[in-house]
Each structure stands twice: as C-alpha cells, then as structure tokens.
Coordinates of C-alpha atoms and ligand atoms in Angstrom, one line a residue:
M1 CA 89.7 70.5 98.1
I2 CA 92.9 72.0 99.5
Y3 CA 94.8 70.0 102.2
I4 CA 97.0 71.8 104.7
N5 CA 99.4 69.8 106.7
S6 CA 99.6 71.2 110.2
N7 CA 102.5 69.6 111.9
S8 CA 101.9 71.6 115.0
T9 CA 100.8 69.7 118.1
S10 CA 99.7 72.8 119.9
P11 CA 95.9 73.0 120.2
Y12 CA 96.2 76.8 120.5
F13 CA 98.0 77.0 117.1
N14 CA 95.6 74.6 115.5
F15 CA 92.5 76.4 116.7
A16 CA 94.0 79.7 115.5
L17 CA 94.8 78.1 112.2
E18 CA 91.2 77.0 111.8
E19 CA 89.9 80.5 112.6
Y20 CA 92.4 82.1 110.3
L21 CA 91.4 79.9 107.4
L22 CA 87.7 80.4 108.1
T23 CA 87.7 84.2 108.6
Q24 CA 90.8 85.7 107.0
K25 CA 92.5 83.6 104.4
D26 CA 91.2 83.1 100.8
L27 CA 92.6 80.2 98.9
D28 CA 92.0 79.0 95.3
D29 CA 89.5 76.5 96.5
D30 CA 86.4 76.9 98.7
E31 CA 87.0 73.7 100.5
I32 CA 89.9 73.1 103.0
F33 CA 90.8 70.0 105.0
L34 CA 93.1 69.6 108.0
F35 CA 94.1 66.4 109.9
W36 CA 96.0 67.2 113.1
R37 CA 96.8 66.1 116.7
T38 CA 97.8 67.6 120.0
N39 CA 99.7 67.2 123.2
P40 CA 97.5 66.3 126.1
T41 CA 94.6 68.8 125.9
I42 CA 91.2 69.4 127.2
M43 CA 89.0 71.1 124.6
V44 CA 86.0 72.9 126.2
G45 CA 82.9 73.8 124.2
R46 CA 82.3 77.4 123.3
Y47 CA 79.4 77.9 125.8
Q48 CA 80.7 75.9 128.7
N49 CA 81.9 76.9 132.1
T50 CA 85.6 75.7 132.0
F51 CA 85.8 75.4 135.8
S52 CA 83.0 72.9 135.9
E53 CA 84.5 70.7 133.1
I54 CA 88.1 70.2 134.3
N55 CA 89.9 68.5 137.1
E56 CA 92.0 71.5 138.0
K57 CA 94.5 69.7 140.2
Y58 CA 95.2 66.9 137.6
V59 CA 95.5 69.4 134.8
R60 CA 98.0 71.5 136.7
E61 CA 100.1 68.6 137.9
N62 CA 100.2 66.9 134.5
N63 CA 100.6 70.0 132.3
V64 CA 97.4 69.3 130.4
N65 CA 96.5 72.2 128.0
V66 CA 93.1 73.7 128.4
V67 CA 91.5 75.5 125.5
R68 CA 88.1 76.8 124.6
R69 CA 86.9 76.0 121.0
N70 CA 84.9 78.3 118.7
S71 CA 82.3 75.5 118.4
G72 CA 79.6 74.5 120.8
G73 CA 79.2 71.0 122.3
G74 CA 80.9 69.3 125.2
T75 CA 84.4 68.8 126.6
I76 CA 86.8 66.3 125.1
Y77 CA 90.3 65.1 125.9
T78 CA 92.9 64.6 123.2
D79 CA 96.5 63.5 123.1
M80 CA 99.0 62.2 120.5
G81 CA 96.9 59.1 120.2
A82 CA 94.0 61.0 118.9
W83 CA 93.4 62.8 115.5
Q84 CA 91.3 65.7 114.7
F85 CA 89.9 66.4 111.3
T86 CA 88.6 69.8 110.1
F87 CA 86.5 70.6 107.0
I88 CA 86.1 74.2 106.1
E89 CA 83.7 75.4 103.3
K90 CA 83.9 79.1 102.5
N91 CA 80.7 79.1 100.5
Y92 CA 78.2 76.9 102.3
K93 CA 74.6 77.1 101.1
E94 CA 72.7 75.1 103.8
E95 CA 71.1 76.7 106.9
G96 CA 71.7 75.6 110.4
I97 CA 73.7 72.7 111.7
S98 CA 74.0 69.4 110.0
F99 CA 76.7 66.8 110.6
D100 CA 76.1 64.0 108.0
K101 CA 77.8 65.7 105.1
F102 CA 81.2 65.9 107.0
T103 CA 81.1 62.7 109.0
G104 CA 80.1 60.7 105.9
P105 CA 83.7 60.6 104.4
I106 CA 85.2 59.7 107.7
V107 CA 82.8 56.8 108.2
E108 CA 83.5 55.6 104.7
A109 CA 87.3 55.7 105.1
L110 CA 86.9 53.7 108.3
Q111 CA 84.6 51.2 106.8
K112 CA 87.2 50.5 104.1
Q113 CA 89.4 49.4 106.9
D114 CA 86.6 47.1 108.2
V115 CA 85.9 49.4 111.1
D116 CA 82.1 49.3 111.7
A117 CA 81.6 53.0 112.4
H118 CA 78.3 54.8 112.4
F119 CA 76.8 58.2 113.3
N120 CA 74.3 58.6 116.2
S121 CA 71.5 61.0 116.5
R122 CA 73.5 63.9 118.1
N123 CA 77.1 64.4 117.2
D124 CA 79.0 61.2 117.8
L125 CA 80.6 58.5 115.7
L126 CA 80.3 55.1 117.4
I127 CA 81.5 51.5 117.1
G128 CA 78.7 49.5 118.6
N129 CA 77.5 51.8 121.3
R130 CA 80.8 53.2 122.2
K131 CA 82.1 56.6 121.0
F132 CA 85.3 57.2 119.2
S133 CA 84.5 60.6 117.7
G134 CA 82.8 63.8 118.8
N135 CA 81.8 66.4 116.2
A136 CA 81.0 70.1 116.3
Q137 CA 80.6 73.0 113.9
Y138 CA 80.4 76.7 113.7
R139 CA 79.6 79.3 111.1
K140 CA 80.8 82.7 110.1
D141 CA 78.8 84.5 107.5
N142 CA 78.7 82.1 104.4
A143 CA 81.4 79.9 105.7
I144 CA 81.2 76.7 107.8
L145 CA 83.8 74.8 109.9
H146 CA 83.2 71.2 110.9
H147 CA 85.6 69.5 113.2
G148 CA 85.7 66.1 114.8
S149 CA 87.9 64.0 117.0
I150 CA 89.0 60.4 116.3
L151 CA 90.3 58.3 119.2
F152 CA 93.0 56.0 117.9
N153 CA 95.0 55.0 120.9
T154 CA 94.4 57.8 123.4
D155 CA 95.3 57.3 127.1
I156 CA 91.8 56.8 128.4
Q157 CA 93.0 56.8 132.1
A158 CA 94.3 60.4 131.5
M159 CA 91.0 61.3 129.8
V160 CA 89.0 60.0 132.8
E161 CA 91.2 61.9 135.2
S162 CA 91.3 65.2 133.3
I163 CA 87.6 65.9 132.6
T164 CA 84.8 66.0 135.1
V165 CA 81.5 65.0 133.6
A166 CA 78.2 66.1 135.2
E167 CA 76.1 63.3 136.7
D168 CA 73.1 64.3 134.6
K169 CA 75.1 63.7 131.4
I170 CA 76.3 60.3 132.4
I171 CA 72.6 59.4 133.2
A172 CA 71.3 60.9 130.0
K173 CA 73.8 58.8 128.0
G174 CA 72.7 55.6 129.8
I175 CA 76.2 54.9 130.9
K176 CA 78.1 54.5 134.1
S177 CA 81.3 56.4 133.3
V178 CA 83.4 58.1 130.7
R179 CA 85.5 55.0 130.4
E180 CA 82.5 52.9 129.6
R181 CA 81.4 55.3 126.9
V182 CA 84.5 55.6 124.7
I183 CA 86.6 53.3 122.5
N184 CA 89.9 53.5 120.8
I185 CA 89.9 52.5 117.1
S186 CA 93.1 50.5 117.5
E187 CA 91.2 48.1 119.7
V188 CA 89.2 46.9 116.6
M189 CA 91.7 47.2 113.8
K190 CA 92.9 43.9 112.6
D191 CA 96.5 44.9 112.0
N192 CA 98.7 46.3 114.6
I193 CA 99.5 49.7 113.3
T194 CA 100.9 53.0 114.7
S195 CA 99.0 56.2 115.0
E196 CA 101.0 57.6 112.1
N197 CA 100.1 54.6 109.9
F198 CA 96.5 55.2 110.8
R199 CA 96.8 58.9 109.7
D200 CA 98.4 57.8 106.4
I201 CA 95.6 55.3 105.7
M202 CA 92.9 57.9 106.5
L203 CA 94.5 60.6 104.3
D204 CA 94.9 58.2 101.5
S205 CA 91.2 57.7 101.4
L206 CA 90.2 61.3 102.2
L207 CA 92.5 63.2 99.9
K208 CA 91.3 62.1 96.5
N209 CA 91.5 65.0 94.0
S210 CA 93.0 67.4 96.5
T211 CA 95.9 69.8 96.2
T212 CA 98.3 70.8 99.1
Y213 CA 98.9 74.3 100.3
T214 CA 101.9 75.2 102.5
L215 CA 101.5 78.0 105.0
T216 CA 103.7 80.9 104.3
K217 CA 105.6 83.0 106.8
E218 CA 102.9 85.7 106.6
D219 CA 100.2 83.1 107.3
I220 CA 102.0 81.8 110.3
K221 CA 102.5 85.4 111.6
S222 CA 98.8 86.0 111.4
I223 CA 97.9 82.6 113.0
N224 CA 100.3 83.3 115.9
K225 CA 98.6 86.6 116.5
I226 CA 95.2 84.9 116.9
Q227 CA 96.8 82.1 119.0
K228 CA 98.4 84.6 121.4
E229 CA 95.5 87.1 121.6
K230 CA 92.7 84.6 121.8
F231 CA 93.3 80.9 122.2
E232 CA 96.1 81.2 124.7
S233 CA 94.4 83.9 126.8
W234 CA 93.0 83.3 130.2
D235 CA 90.0 85.5 129.4
W236 CA 89.0 83.3 126.4
N237 CA 89.6 80.0 128.1
Y238 CA 88.2 80.7 131.6
G239 CA 86.4 83.9 131.2
K240 CA 84.7 85.9 133.9
N241 CA 82.3 84.4 136.4
P242 CA 78.9 86.0 136.0
I243 CA 77.1 87.5 139.0
F244 CA 73.7 85.8 139.3
N245 CA 71.0 85.0 141.8
I246 CA 69.0 82.5 139.7
S247 CA 70.6 79.4 138.3
R248 CA 68.6 76.9 136.4
Y249 CA 69.5 74.1 134.0
K250 CA 67.9 71.2 132.1
R251 CA 69.2 68.6 129.7
F252 CA 67.4 68.1 126.4
N253 CA 68.2 65.9 123.3
G254 CA 70.2 68.8 121.9
G255 CA 72.3 69.1 125.1
R256 CA 72.3 70.8 128.5
V257 CA 71.3 74.4 128.9
D258 CA 72.3 76.5 132.0
F259 CA 70.7 79.9 132.6
K260 CA 72.4 82.2 135.1
L261 CA 70.2 85.2 135.7
N262 CA 70.6 88.3 137.8
V263 CA 67.1 89.4 138.6
K264 CA 66.5 92.6 140.5
K265 CA 63.0 93.7 141.5
G266 CA 61.6 91.1 139.2
I267 CA 63.5 92.3 136.1
I268 CA 66.3 90.4 134.4
K269 CA 69.4 92.6 134.6
N270 CA 72.0 90.1 133.4
C271 CA 71.8 86.7 131.6
T272 CA 74.5 84.1 130.9
I273 CA 73.7 81.0 128.9
E274 CA 76.1 78.1 129.3
G275 CA 76.0 74.4 128.2
D276 CA 77.1 71.8 125.7
F277 CA 74.5 72.7 123.0
F278 CA 75.1 73.7 119.4
L279 CA 74.2 77.1 118.2
S280 CA 74.1 78.7 114.8
G281 CA 74.1 82.4 115.9
E282 CA 75.8 84.7 118.4
I283 CA 75.2 83.8 122.0
S284 CA 75.7 87.4 123.2
I285 CA 72.8 88.6 121.1
L286 CA 70.6 86.0 122.7
E287 CA 71.8 86.8 126.2
E288 CA 71.3 90.5 125.7
S289 CA 67.8 90.0 124.5
F290 CA 66.8 88.9 128.0
I291 CA 68.0 92.1 129.7
D292 CA 65.1 94.2 131.0
C293 CA 62.5 91.4 130.5
K294 CA 60.3 90.7 133.5
Y295 CA 61.0 87.3 135.1
V296 CA 57.5 86.1 134.6
R297 CA 56.4 83.2 132.3
E298 CA 54.2 85.2 130.0
D299 CA 56.8 87.8 129.2
I300 CA 59.6 85.3 128.7
S301 CA 57.4 83.3 126.5
K302 CA 56.6 86.4 124.4
L303 CA 60.3 87.2 124.2
L304 CA 61.2 83.7 123.1
D305 CA 58.6 83.9 120.3
T306 CA 60.5 86.8 118.8
L307 CA 63.8 85.0 118.9
D308 CA 63.4 82.1 116.4
I309 CA 64.8 79.6 118.8
E310 CA 64.5 76.5 116.6
N311 CA 66.8 78.2 114.1
Y312 CA 69.3 79.2 116.7
F313 CA 69.6 76.0 118.7
Y314 CA 70.2 72.5 117.3
K315 CA 67.4 70.2 118.6
I316 CA 66.2 72.5 121.4
T317 CA 62.8 74.2 121.1
K318 CA 61.2 77.4 122.4
D319 CA 59.2 75.3 124.9
D320 CA 62.4 73.6 126.1
L321 CA 63.9 76.9 126.9
L322 CA 60.8 78.2 128.6
E323 CA 60.8 75.1 130.8
C324 CA 64.4 75.6 131.6
I325 CA 64.1 79.3 132.5
I326 CA 61.0 79.5 134.5
D327 CA 58.6 76.4 134.6
Ligands
LAQ401 N1 88.7 62.9 122.1 C1 87.5 62.4 122.3 N2 86.9 61.8 121.3 C2 85.6 61.3 121.4 N3 85.0 61.3 122.6 C3 85.6 61.8 123.7 C4 86.9 62.4 123.6 N4 87.2 62.8 124.8 C5 86.2 62.6 125.6 N5 85.2 61.9 124.9 C6 83.9 61.5 125.4 O1 82.9 62.4 124.9 C7 82.2 63.1 125.9 C8 81.8 64.5 125.5 O2 80.9 64.4 124.5 P1 80.1 65.7 124.0 O3 79.1 65.2 123.0 O4 79.5 66.5 125.2 O5 81.1 66.7 123.3 C9 81.8 66.4 122.1 O6 81.8 65.3 121.6 C10 82.5 67.6 121.6 C11 83.1 67.3 120.3 C12 84.1 68.4 119.8 C13 85.0 67.9 118.7 C14 86.0 68.8 118.2 C15 86.9 68.2 117.2 C16 88.0 68.9 116.9 S1 88.4 70.0 118.1 S2 87.0 69.6 119.3 C17 83.1 63.0 127.1 O7 82.4 63.1 128.3 C18 83.7 61.6 126.9 O8 82.8 60.6 127.3

C-alpha cells in the first residue's frame, strides 16, 4: 500500500486529490491510502439537492465550505477535529458496493485503543448506538474509492447548525436529533490526547508495510485543475434546479430516493433522481432511461425490469422504486 500525506485542509483540494489518484495517476502499487482533515465543511452526497441539506445563512455567516462528493450517501459536517480516511484500489475485483473490507482496519485500529467500535447495517461506524463515522464509496471502471469520516473532537454545535436533516431521516434512525445521534471519539478515549496524537496512533496501526509517495509539482498542477474546474465550481456543488411537475420520495433501508419528473401529456419528458442512496453506476444513464416512458405503472414496471436495479442501487429493489415513482 502507498500512503500519501495530504497536508491540505481544503476539502476541494482533497476531493480533487482523490479523483486524480483514482482516475489519472498510476503508482507502483494498486492500493493507496490517505488520512486527511478539513476546515469547517459540509460534504454533500453525489445525488443530493444541496439547497435542502444546508443552513444557508449559517454557512454564509460562518464561512463554512460546501462541497459535493463523488460518492453517494448523505450530508456530513467536518472540521479540524474530524479525520477522513480514503482507500483507493485500482484493481478491484468485487462487484457492487461493500463496506466491510475498508471499515475493518479502522475498527481494528480503534479496538486496539480500547474504543468499542462496530459497523452497522448501512454505512456507519458506531460506539454503542451513536455514530462517529460515515462511509461512502464510488467506482470508476476497475477502480474503487472508499472514504469515511471519523469524529474525534468536532464542534457538534456547529455541525447541528450547519446541516438541515429531513424529518423523515431523523424518524427512520429512531433518534430525536443530529446531536443525539453522533459521538466524538475523544469522549471515550481513556487518555487525554490531541487530534494530532490521535492521527499518529491511527497511522501507526494502519500503515504496516506501506511506502510513502510525495506528490510532485506536476501532480499538484493536475490536482489544482480538477479542484478549480470541478470541486470549487458552483455548477458542481449546487447545480441547476430541474423543472418538474411531479415530485415523489420514499425512504428505504438503502436510503431516501426523490424522483422529480416532468410529465407532459402523460409522458415523462425529464427525470431527476436525488437522495442519499449509494449507486454503482452512472445516475444520468438511469435518469435518461425514463425519458419518453409513459407515466403509467405497467410501463414503468417494464422499464425498471430492463434496468437491473438491484445491481445499480445498494439495498434498494425494483419494487421499492416502483412504489416510490407511482404506487
Ligand atoms: N463528520 C461526520 N461523521 C459522522 N457522522 C456525521 C458527521 N457529520 C454528520 N454526521 C451525522 O451523520 C448523518 C448523515 O449520515 P448519512 O448516512 O446520511 O451520510 C453519511 O454518513 C455520508 C458519509 C460520507 C463519508 C465521506 C468520508 C470522506 S469524505 S465524505 C448526519 O445527519 C449526522 O447525524
């Protein structure tokens, strides 16, 4: 495994670095690992509507970065008290989405510190029933990228004020609030250590048999290009609002799915799919396949049969989508 030390605390740079390593750069080893943190930031999932996820006034007044990730899932808040880890594998054989392989080493490293961490059924790492880590992944051809957050001593008040969480999600998680749901690891560590000490302990355990690669000037130039053109752009982070006249959503085990349809004379003319689900293909291909389909149950059912939904979505079935779109 190759370790790259990203000293940057810009989420825009770090997401560009991830993309560069996944899609452009070849190193001597197929496995790459990053451990990084950011200035106060809201990280929105790939398929979410940014405006619904953020407290715009708070974000503006407190200079919180807002950035859309390449990966699906929901919105998280990070600051200098939180760490993110990224595993990249350029030659990944397994199909679809699976979290265990990458969360395993993190859980192990924490258990060595007597932190009783475990993985839940969707994408979280918990202590007891409180979450300290959210995980997500995306794929590009044969490569996979898995990243996760780790709350060490994040400002939970700022988290609560920055993100707006839909009521149906709070209910689905069986909790009353964001604050009640999360936990900082520093609360359960027996020694009083700094966030930097924590990073050192984690890296000590995670970087067995790894080598270090230092980014060159050319690497940084290419990363800055992706940063500017994509991750810092308004278009990518906020995007355009679709024109629709039918809006339907449902929450499933695999996440919430929002369908925005523009239906004219009974025929779907435009389709936007949003939510905090995980997907293993291109959303635009899925959205486009609805165009020109009649907005009637039988036709949509037939269309969904051709789309191999169970392989596309993580823990969401064809019948779930049908129910969401038209039932
Ligand atoms: N930083 C952080 N870590 C863990 N949990 C968080 C965090 N911020 C908010 N939350 C809680 O998780 C839910 C959202 O959970 P949800 O399951 O919807 O979304 C996620 O977990 C996405 C994880 C993405 C991880 C990547 C890692 C590297 S870059 S981004 C939110 O409403 C809060 O209750």
